Amino acid sequence: MKEIDWSNLSFGYMPTDYNVRINYRNGAWGELEISSSEYINIHMAATCLHYGQESFEGLKAFRGKDGKVRIFRMEENAKRMQLSCQGIMMAELPVERFEEAITKVVQLNERFVPPYGSGASLYIRPLLIGTGAEVGVKPAKEYMFLVLVTPVGPYFKTGFKPSPYAILRHYDRVAPLGTGRYKIGGNYAASLMAGEEAHRLGYSAVLYLDAKEKKYIDECGPANFFGIRGNSYITPKSDSILPSITNKSLMVLAEDLGMTVECRPVPVEELSTFEEAGACGTAAVISPVGKIDDLDENKSYIFSKDGEAGPVCTKLYNKLMAIQCGDEPDTHNWVTVL
Ligand code: PLP
Ligand code: COI
């Protein structure tokens, strides 16, 4: 294997040794299959290709100081994938089968789990797709569950340095009663144009507002949003956002640190009252928000003047990473040690 420069990885795809697959046929999930091919062979009329029957997940494995590999909260990803499957009428994979597949694929690719202290991790990408052929718009009868892994560095180029976000009211990611709470490919296709416009204008991502009234904050491109005011961690409650496992974990950690957690609709104007803000997710971890430009209203909300993350974001980030890598006790039972 060519030497991997672990400390300079970006968030991208790199081939690894194996992926694992489970097929659903005749109303039942089959045996776990191990593959070293990067390709899948599916019917040209598969529903994932025509009608978007596709859900994916994202979770990470970390190498500890003790050399052991730790997977963060995989049961939560298994349950969220089941919800996504309900949302677009796909066969649900039992939680134990999901966990079996994740554990296996990480073990098989153990040499790709980045070393402790490199700042990198092994990104695990489960995928569940409709493979059955249909021409009418209806759910498939056959599905494939597949898990690939790839070592990654920070999602946003700036890593843990604050970066700018934009409010662009001429785009919505999802509809008010639509599919925003599911992790399905269609939501990401619908976000590409806005995301590219934000990048062209020099922003890391779009801060989406609720699609119905454009009054409340929804989420931050591929991550949830939180604001810090005094001793409070404030994060939007909305049916149109993905229920982030990172955000859920940070809410618990914020309480552990003695903070008050508020999960409720957050009006855009409230941005002016936050001392710090962050985007959070598996890929984003905590990406501090330096400023938010409301391009329609010609307003800027500044959260970092010196180009550094604020003290609360830093504390939460360090706490989360310490649990994920095994530097601190896993008091909430979030980590599976292989
Ligand atoms: N919101 C969106 C739209 C996402 O794609 C993600 C990434 O998974 C998140 C939020 C963060 O969720 P999690 O913390 O579970 O990775
Ligand atoms: C994640 O954080 O795992 C995501 O899925 C976000 C993005 C890469 C789509």
Short mmCIF file of C-alpha atoms and ligand atoms in Angstrom, two decimals:
data_model
loop_
_atom_site.label_atom_id
_atom_site.label_comp_id
_atom_site.label_asym_id
_atom_site.label_seq_id
_atom_site.Cartn_x
_atom_site.Cartn_y
_atom_site.Cartn_z
CA MET A 1 0.00 0.00 0.00
CA LYS A 2 1.24 3.49 -0.84
CA GLU A 3 1.97 5.42 2.37
CA ILE A 4 -1.09 7.39 3.43
CA ASP A 5 -0.43 10.91 4.69
CA TRP A 6 -2.94 10.53 7.55
CA SER A 7 -2.63 14.08 8.88
CA ASN A 8 -3.40 15.69 5.53
CA LEU A 9 -6.42 13.71 4.42
CA SER A 10 -9.39 15.60 3.06
CA PHE A 11 -12.99 14.36 3.10
CA GLY A 12 -12.90 12.24 -0.03
CA TYR A 13 -13.03 8.71 -1.36
CA MET A 14 -10.02 6.43 -1.23
CA PRO A 15 -10.26 2.75 -2.17
CA THR A 16 -9.97 0.30 0.73
CA ASP A 17 -9.79 -3.50 0.77
CA TYR A 18 -13.40 -4.62 1.18
CA ASN A 19 -17.04 -3.62 1.31
CA VAL A 20 -19.92 -5.73 2.60
CA ARG A 21 -23.36 -6.31 1.16
CA ILE A 22 -26.68 -7.89 2.15
CA ASN A 23 -29.42 -8.45 -0.41
CA TYR A 24 -33.15 -8.47 0.25
CA ARG A 25 -35.03 -10.89 -1.98
CA ASN A 26 -38.33 -12.78 -1.65
CA GLY A 27 -39.23 -10.81 1.44
CA ALA A 28 -36.08 -11.61 3.45
CA TRP A 29 -32.56 -10.30 4.05
CA GLY A 30 -29.86 -12.79 3.01
CA GLU A 31 -26.35 -13.56 4.26
CA LEU A 32 -23.64 -10.93 4.61
CA GLU A 33 -21.36 -10.98 1.56
CA ILE A 34 -17.82 -9.63 1.47
CA SER A 35 -16.67 -7.99 -1.74
CA SER A 36 -13.44 -6.42 -2.96
CA SER A 37 -15.09 -4.87 -6.01
CA GLU A 38 -15.84 -1.16 -6.01
CA TYR A 39 -18.73 -1.74 -8.39
CA ILE A 40 -22.26 -3.06 -8.11
CA ASN A 41 -24.18 -4.78 -10.84
CA ILE A 42 -27.82 -3.76 -10.83
CA HIS A 43 -30.81 -3.83 -13.17
CA MET A 44 -31.18 -0.77 -15.38
CA ALA A 45 -34.79 -0.37 -14.20
CA ALA A 46 -33.84 -0.49 -10.48
CA THR A 47 -35.99 1.94 -8.48
CA CYS A 48 -32.93 3.63 -6.94
CA LEU A 49 -31.96 4.85 -10.41
CA HIS A 50 -35.38 6.09 -11.51
CA TYR A 51 -37.40 6.97 -8.45
CA GLY A 52 -34.78 7.77 -5.82
CA GLN A 53 -35.26 4.78 -3.52
CA GLU A 54 -31.94 5.38 -1.81
CA SER A 55 -30.91 6.04 1.76
CA PHE A 56 -27.44 6.39 3.21
CA GLU A 57 -25.83 6.85 6.59
CA GLY A 58 -22.56 8.24 7.87
CA LEU A 59 -20.65 7.22 10.99
CA LYS A 60 -17.03 6.97 12.04
CA ALA A 61 -14.47 4.65 13.62
CA PHE A 62 -11.54 6.05 15.58
CA ARG A 63 -8.20 4.63 16.72
CA GLY A 64 -7.46 5.16 20.42
CA LYS A 65 -4.16 5.73 22.18
CA ASP A 66 -4.42 2.05 23.20
CA GLY A 67 -4.46 1.07 19.50
CA LYS A 68 -8.05 -0.17 19.74
CA VAL A 69 -10.72 0.79 17.22
CA ARG A 70 -13.90 2.45 18.46
CA ILE A 71 -17.14 2.90 16.51
CA PHE A 72 -19.38 5.77 17.59
CA ARG A 73 -23.13 5.22 18.18
CA MET A 74 -23.83 2.75 15.37
CA GLU A 75 -27.16 1.70 16.86
CA GLU A 76 -28.42 5.26 16.34
CA ASN A 77 -27.46 5.16 12.66
CA ALA A 78 -29.16 1.78 12.30
CA LYS A 79 -32.39 3.18 13.75
CA ARG A 80 -32.24 6.33 11.65
CA MET A 81 -31.77 4.27 8.51
CA GLN A 82 -34.90 2.31 9.43
CA LEU A 83 -36.81 5.61 9.65
CA SER A 84 -35.46 6.69 6.27
CA CYS A 85 -36.57 3.34 4.83
CA GLN A 86 -40.06 3.86 6.25
CA GLY A 87 -40.08 7.33 4.71
CA ILE A 88 -39.47 6.11 1.17
CA MET A 89 -41.02 2.66 1.48
CA MET A 90 -37.92 0.49 1.42
CA ALA A 91 -37.33 -2.77 3.31
CA GLU A 92 -35.90 -2.07 6.77
CA LEU A 93 -32.72 -3.78 7.86
CA PRO A 94 -32.83 -5.06 11.48
CA VAL A 95 -30.52 -3.15 13.85
CA GLU A 96 -28.43 -6.29 14.63
CA ARG A 97 -27.80 -6.92 10.93
CA PHE A 98 -26.71 -3.32 10.47
CA GLU A 99 -24.32 -3.60 13.42
CA GLU A 100 -22.99 -6.94 12.18
CA ALA A 101 -22.20 -5.39 8.78
CA ILE A 102 -20.54 -2.28 10.23
CA THR A 103 -18.40 -4.28 12.63
CA LYS A 104 -17.33 -6.68 9.88
CA VAL A 105 -16.41 -4.02 7.34
CA VAL A 106 -14.34 -2.09 9.88
CA GLN A 107 -12.52 -5.25 10.98
CA LEU A 108 -11.80 -6.17 7.37
CA ASN A 109 -10.36 -2.71 6.68
CA GLU A 110 -8.62 -2.21 9.99
CA ARG A 111 -5.40 -1.07 8.36
CA PHE A 112 -7.28 1.97 7.05
CA VAL A 113 -8.31 3.21 10.48
CA PRO A 114 -6.07 6.28 10.87
CA PRO A 115 -3.59 6.43 13.76
CA TYR A 116 -4.43 8.07 17.06
CA GLY A 117 -3.64 11.77 17.04
CA SER A 118 -3.69 12.17 13.24
CA GLY A 119 -7.00 14.04 13.36
CA ALA A 120 -8.36 11.59 10.77
CA SER A 121 -10.91 8.79 11.15
CA LEU A 122 -12.45 5.96 9.17
CA TYR A 123 -15.69 7.18 7.61
CA ILE A 124 -18.30 4.44 7.31
CA ARG A 125 -20.93 4.89 4.62
CA PRO A 126 -23.89 2.47 4.70
CA LEU A 127 -26.19 2.59 1.68
CA LEU A 128 -29.59 0.98 1.12
CA ILE A 129 -31.05 1.01 -2.40
CA GLY A 130 -34.02 -0.33 -4.31
CA THR A 131 -32.59 -2.83 -6.79
CA GLY A 132 -35.82 -4.39 -8.01
CA ALA A 133 -36.93 -3.40 -11.51
CA GLU A 134 -40.11 -1.32 -11.77
CA VAL A 135 -41.29 1.04 -14.46
CA GLY A 136 -44.43 2.28 -12.71
CA VAL A 137 -43.84 4.50 -9.70
CA LYS A 138 -43.94 2.02 -6.84
CA PRO A 139 -41.61 0.58 -4.21
CA ALA A 140 -39.19 -2.14 -5.33
CA LYS A 141 -39.49 -5.72 -4.16
CA GLU A 142 -35.70 -6.15 -3.95
CA TYR A 143 -33.06 -4.12 -2.07
CA MET A 144 -29.35 -4.05 -1.50
CA PHE A 145 -27.63 -2.87 1.69
CA LEU A 146 -23.96 -2.06 1.21
CA VAL A 147 -21.30 -0.57 3.47
CA LEU A 148 -18.12 1.07 2.21
CA VAL A 149 -15.44 2.73 4.30
CA THR A 150 -12.80 5.31 3.53
CA PRO A 151 -10.31 7.22 5.70
CA VAL A 152 -11.13 10.92 5.95
CA GLY A 153 -9.92 14.22 7.33
CA PRO A 154 -12.05 17.33 7.98
CA TYR A 155 -15.20 17.91 5.91
CA PHE A 156 -14.75 21.66 5.61
CA LYS A 157 -11.29 22.77 4.41
CA THR A 158 -10.92 25.05 7.41
CA GLY A 159 -11.25 22.12 9.87
CA PHE A 160 -11.74 23.51 13.36
CA LYS A 161 -11.21 27.12 12.22
CA PRO A 162 -14.39 29.19 11.88
CA SER A 163 -15.75 29.58 8.37
CA PRO A 164 -18.51 31.66 6.75
CA TYR A 165 -22.07 30.52 5.93
CA ALA A 166 -24.75 32.15 3.80
CA ILE A 167 -28.52 32.50 3.96
CA LEU A 168 -29.90 32.24 0.41
CA ARG A 169 -33.69 32.50 0.42
CA HIS A 170 -34.13 31.56 -3.23
CA TYR A 171 -33.39 27.89 -2.50
CA ASP A 172 -35.06 25.28 -0.31
CA ARG A 173 -33.49 21.92 0.45
CA VAL A 174 -36.75 20.20 1.30
CA ALA A 175 -40.49 20.92 1.42
CA PRO A 176 -42.31 21.74 4.70
CA LEU A 177 -44.07 18.35 4.85
CA GLY A 178 -41.41 16.65 2.75
CA THR A 179 -38.49 14.33 3.34
CA GLY A 180 -36.04 16.54 5.28
CA ARG A 181 -35.93 14.28 8.32
CA TYR A 182 -34.83 11.30 6.25
CA LYS A 183 -31.30 10.69 5.07
CA ILE A 184 -32.06 10.06 1.42
CA GLY A 185 -30.16 10.97 -1.72
CA GLY A 186 -32.93 13.16 -3.13
CA ASN A 187 -32.47 15.73 -0.37
CA TYR A 188 -28.80 16.05 -1.27
CA ALA A 189 -29.49 16.34 -5.01
CA ALA A 190 -31.89 19.15 -4.14
CA SER A 191 -29.15 20.93 -2.17
CA LEU A 192 -26.41 20.83 -4.82
CA MET A 193 -27.27 24.02 -6.66
CA ALA A 194 -27.51 26.11 -3.49
CA GLY A 195 -24.32 24.53 -2.14
CA GLU A 196 -22.39 25.31 -5.32
CA GLU A 197 -23.64 28.89 -5.33
CA ALA A 198 -22.54 29.30 -1.70
CA HIS A 199 -19.07 27.89 -2.54
CA ARG A 200 -18.75 30.18 -5.57
CA LEU A 201 -19.47 33.12 -3.28
CA GLY A 202 -16.80 31.97 -0.80
CA TYR A 203 -19.00 30.29 1.83
CA SER A 204 -18.61 26.84 3.39
CA ALA A 205 -22.30 26.02 3.12
CA VAL A 206 -25.85 27.35 3.13
CA LEU A 207 -27.73 28.00 6.34
CA TYR A 208 -31.24 26.91 5.38
CA LEU A 209 -34.34 28.55 6.80
CA ASP A 210 -37.66 26.77 7.18
CA ALA A 211 -39.19 26.44 3.71
CA LYS A 212 -42.70 27.51 4.69
CA GLU A 213 -42.15 30.90 6.31
CA LYS A 214 -38.38 31.53 6.07
CA LYS A 215 -38.65 32.65 9.67
CA TYR A 216 -36.78 29.95 11.55
CA ILE A 217 -33.37 28.36 11.19
CA ASP A 218 -33.35 24.81 9.83
CA GLU A 219 -29.84 23.46 9.28
CA CYS A 220 -26.43 24.11 7.85
CA GLY A 221 -25.93 22.24 4.55
CA PRO A 222 -24.86 18.73 5.59
CA ALA A 223 -24.92 19.48 9.33
CA ASN A 224 -27.22 20.68 12.12
CA PHE A 225 -26.86 24.17 13.59
CA PHE A 226 -26.41 25.34 17.18
CA GLY A 227 -25.87 28.70 18.84
CA ILE A 228 -24.33 29.48 22.22
CA ARG A 229 -25.63 32.29 24.39
CA GLY A 230 -24.32 32.57 27.93
CA ASN A 231 -24.67 29.13 29.45
CA SER A 232 -27.22 27.90 26.86
CA TYR A 233 -26.84 25.53 23.92
CA ILE A 234 -29.63 26.43 21.49
CA THR A 235 -30.50 24.28 18.49
CA PRO A 236 -33.45 24.25 16.06
CA LYS A 237 -36.33 21.84 16.45
CA SER A 238 -37.81 21.20 13.01
CA ASP A 239 -39.43 18.32 11.14
CA SER A 240 -37.50 19.31 8.03
CA ILE A 241 -34.01 18.67 9.36
CA LEU A 242 -32.04 15.50 9.81
CA PRO A 243 -32.05 14.39 13.46
CA SER A 244 -28.28 14.59 13.87
CA ILE A 245 -26.65 12.02 16.11
CA THR A 246 -23.77 14.43 16.73
CA ASN A 247 -26.19 17.15 17.81
CA LYS A 248 -28.02 14.70 20.06
CA SER A 249 -24.66 13.78 21.64
CA LEU A 250 -23.61 17.42 22.02
CA MET A 251 -26.88 18.21 23.80
CA VAL A 252 -26.04 15.52 26.36
CA LEU A 253 -22.44 16.72 26.70
CA ALA A 254 -23.59 20.33 27.08
CA GLU A 255 -25.84 19.21 29.96
CA ASP A 256 -22.95 17.24 31.44
CA LEU A 257 -20.95 20.47 31.36
CA GLY A 258 -23.73 22.20 33.31
CA MET A 259 -25.24 24.06 30.36
CA THR A 260 -28.92 24.56 29.63
CA VAL A 261 -30.09 22.95 26.40
CA GLU A 262 -32.87 24.51 24.34
CA CYS A 263 -34.16 22.54 21.37
CA ARG A 264 -36.95 24.65 19.87
CA PRO A 265 -37.77 26.76 16.81
CA VAL A 266 -35.02 29.39 16.50
CA PRO A 267 -36.04 32.62 14.71
CA VAL A 268 -33.42 34.03 12.31
CA GLU A 269 -33.21 37.30 14.27
CA GLU A 270 -31.98 35.36 17.29
CA LEU A 271 -28.68 34.91 15.46
CA SER A 272 -27.76 38.42 16.60
CA THR A 273 -27.84 37.25 20.24
CA PHE A 274 -25.45 34.29 19.92
CA GLU A 275 -21.86 34.59 21.09
CA GLU A 276 -20.80 31.42 19.25
CA ALA A 277 -22.30 29.19 16.59
CA GLY A 278 -21.44 25.85 15.09
CA ALA A 279 -22.35 23.34 12.41
CA CYS A 280 -22.34 19.78 13.73
CA GLY A 281 -22.44 16.36 12.15
CA THR A 282 -20.45 13.19 11.67
CA ALA A 283 -18.48 14.64 8.78
CA ALA A 284 -18.46 18.21 10.12
CA VAL A 285 -17.82 17.15 13.78
CA ILE A 286 -18.12 20.72 15.11
CA SER A 287 -17.28 23.24 12.42
CA PRO A 288 -17.34 26.63 14.11
CA VAL A 289 -19.35 29.27 12.27
CA GLY A 290 -17.29 32.44 11.87
CA LYS A 291 -20.09 34.52 10.39
CA ILE A 292 -23.42 34.20 8.66
CA ASP A 293 -24.19 36.57 5.81
CA ASP A 294 -27.89 37.04 5.17
CA LEU A 295 -27.48 37.92 1.51
CA ASP A 296 -31.13 38.89 0.97
CA GLU A 297 -31.35 41.21 3.94
CA ASN A 298 -27.81 42.54 3.62
CA LYS A 299 -26.95 41.62 7.20
CA SER A 300 -23.99 39.84 8.77
CA TYR A 301 -23.91 37.98 12.05
CA ILE A 302 -20.34 37.69 13.35
CA PHE A 303 -19.32 34.94 15.78
CA SER A 304 -15.54 35.04 15.53
CA LYS A 305 -13.46 38.16 15.15
CA ASP A 306 -10.02 36.63 15.65
CA GLY A 307 -10.39 33.64 13.32
CA GLU A 308 -10.47 31.20 16.23
CA ALA A 309 -13.22 28.95 17.59
CA GLY A 310 -14.95 30.21 20.75
CA PRO A 311 -14.40 28.62 24.18
CA VAL A 312 -17.69 26.67 24.33
CA CYS A 313 -17.33 25.18 20.83
CA THR A 314 -13.77 24.23 21.75
CA LYS A 315 -14.82 22.60 25.01
CA LEU A 316 -17.61 20.60 23.35
CA TYR A 317 -15.36 19.55 20.46
CA ASN A 318 -12.62 18.34 22.80
CA LYS A 319 -15.11 16.45 24.96
CA LEU A 320 -16.73 14.71 21.98
CA MET A 321 -13.36 13.76 20.44
CA ALA A 322 -12.07 12.49 23.80
CA ILE A 323 -15.02 10.11 24.10
CA GLN A 324 -14.79 9.00 20.47
CA CYS A 325 -11.08 8.20 20.76
CA GLY A 326 -11.34 6.64 24.21
CA ASP A 327 -9.35 9.33 26.05
CA GLU A 328 -12.28 9.86 28.42
CA PRO A 329 -14.62 7.26 29.91
CA ASP A 330 -17.63 6.43 27.76
CA THR A 331 -20.18 7.16 30.48
CA HIS A 332 -23.14 7.18 28.07
CA ASN A 333 -22.30 3.88 26.39
CA TRP A 334 -21.86 5.42 22.96
CA VAL A 335 -18.80 3.54 21.82
CA THR A 336 -18.30 -0.01 20.54
CA VAL A 337 -14.70 -1.13 21.08
CA LEU A 338 -13.62 -3.76 18.56
N1 PLP B 1 -27.95 17.26 8.56
C1 PLP B 1 -27.71 16.74 7.36
C2 PLP B 1 -28.51 17.20 6.21
C3 PLP B 1 -26.73 15.75 7.21
O1 PLP B 1 -26.45 15.22 6.02
C4 PLP B 1 -25.99 15.32 8.34
C5 PLP B 1 -25.01 14.26 8.23
O2 PLP B 1 -25.23 13.14 8.49
C6 PLP B 1 -26.29 15.91 9.58
C7 PLP B 1 -27.26 16.88 9.65
C8 PLP B 1 -25.56 15.48 10.81
O3 PLP B 1 -26.04 14.25 11.28
P1 PLP B 1 -25.10 13.28 12.10
O4 PLP B 1 -24.61 14.03 13.26
O5 PLP B 1 -25.98 12.16 12.49
O6 PLP B 1 -24.01 12.87 11.18
C1 COI B 2 -22.25 12.88 7.47
O1 COI B 2 -21.94 13.78 8.25
O2 COI B 2 -22.02 11.69 7.71
C2 COI B 2 -22.91 13.15 6.22
O3 COI B 2 -23.53 12.27 5.72
C3 COI B 2 -22.78 14.49 5.65
C4 COI B 2 -22.40 14.55 4.22
C5 COI B 2 -21.06 14.01 3.89
C6 COI B 2 -23.47 14.11 3.29
#
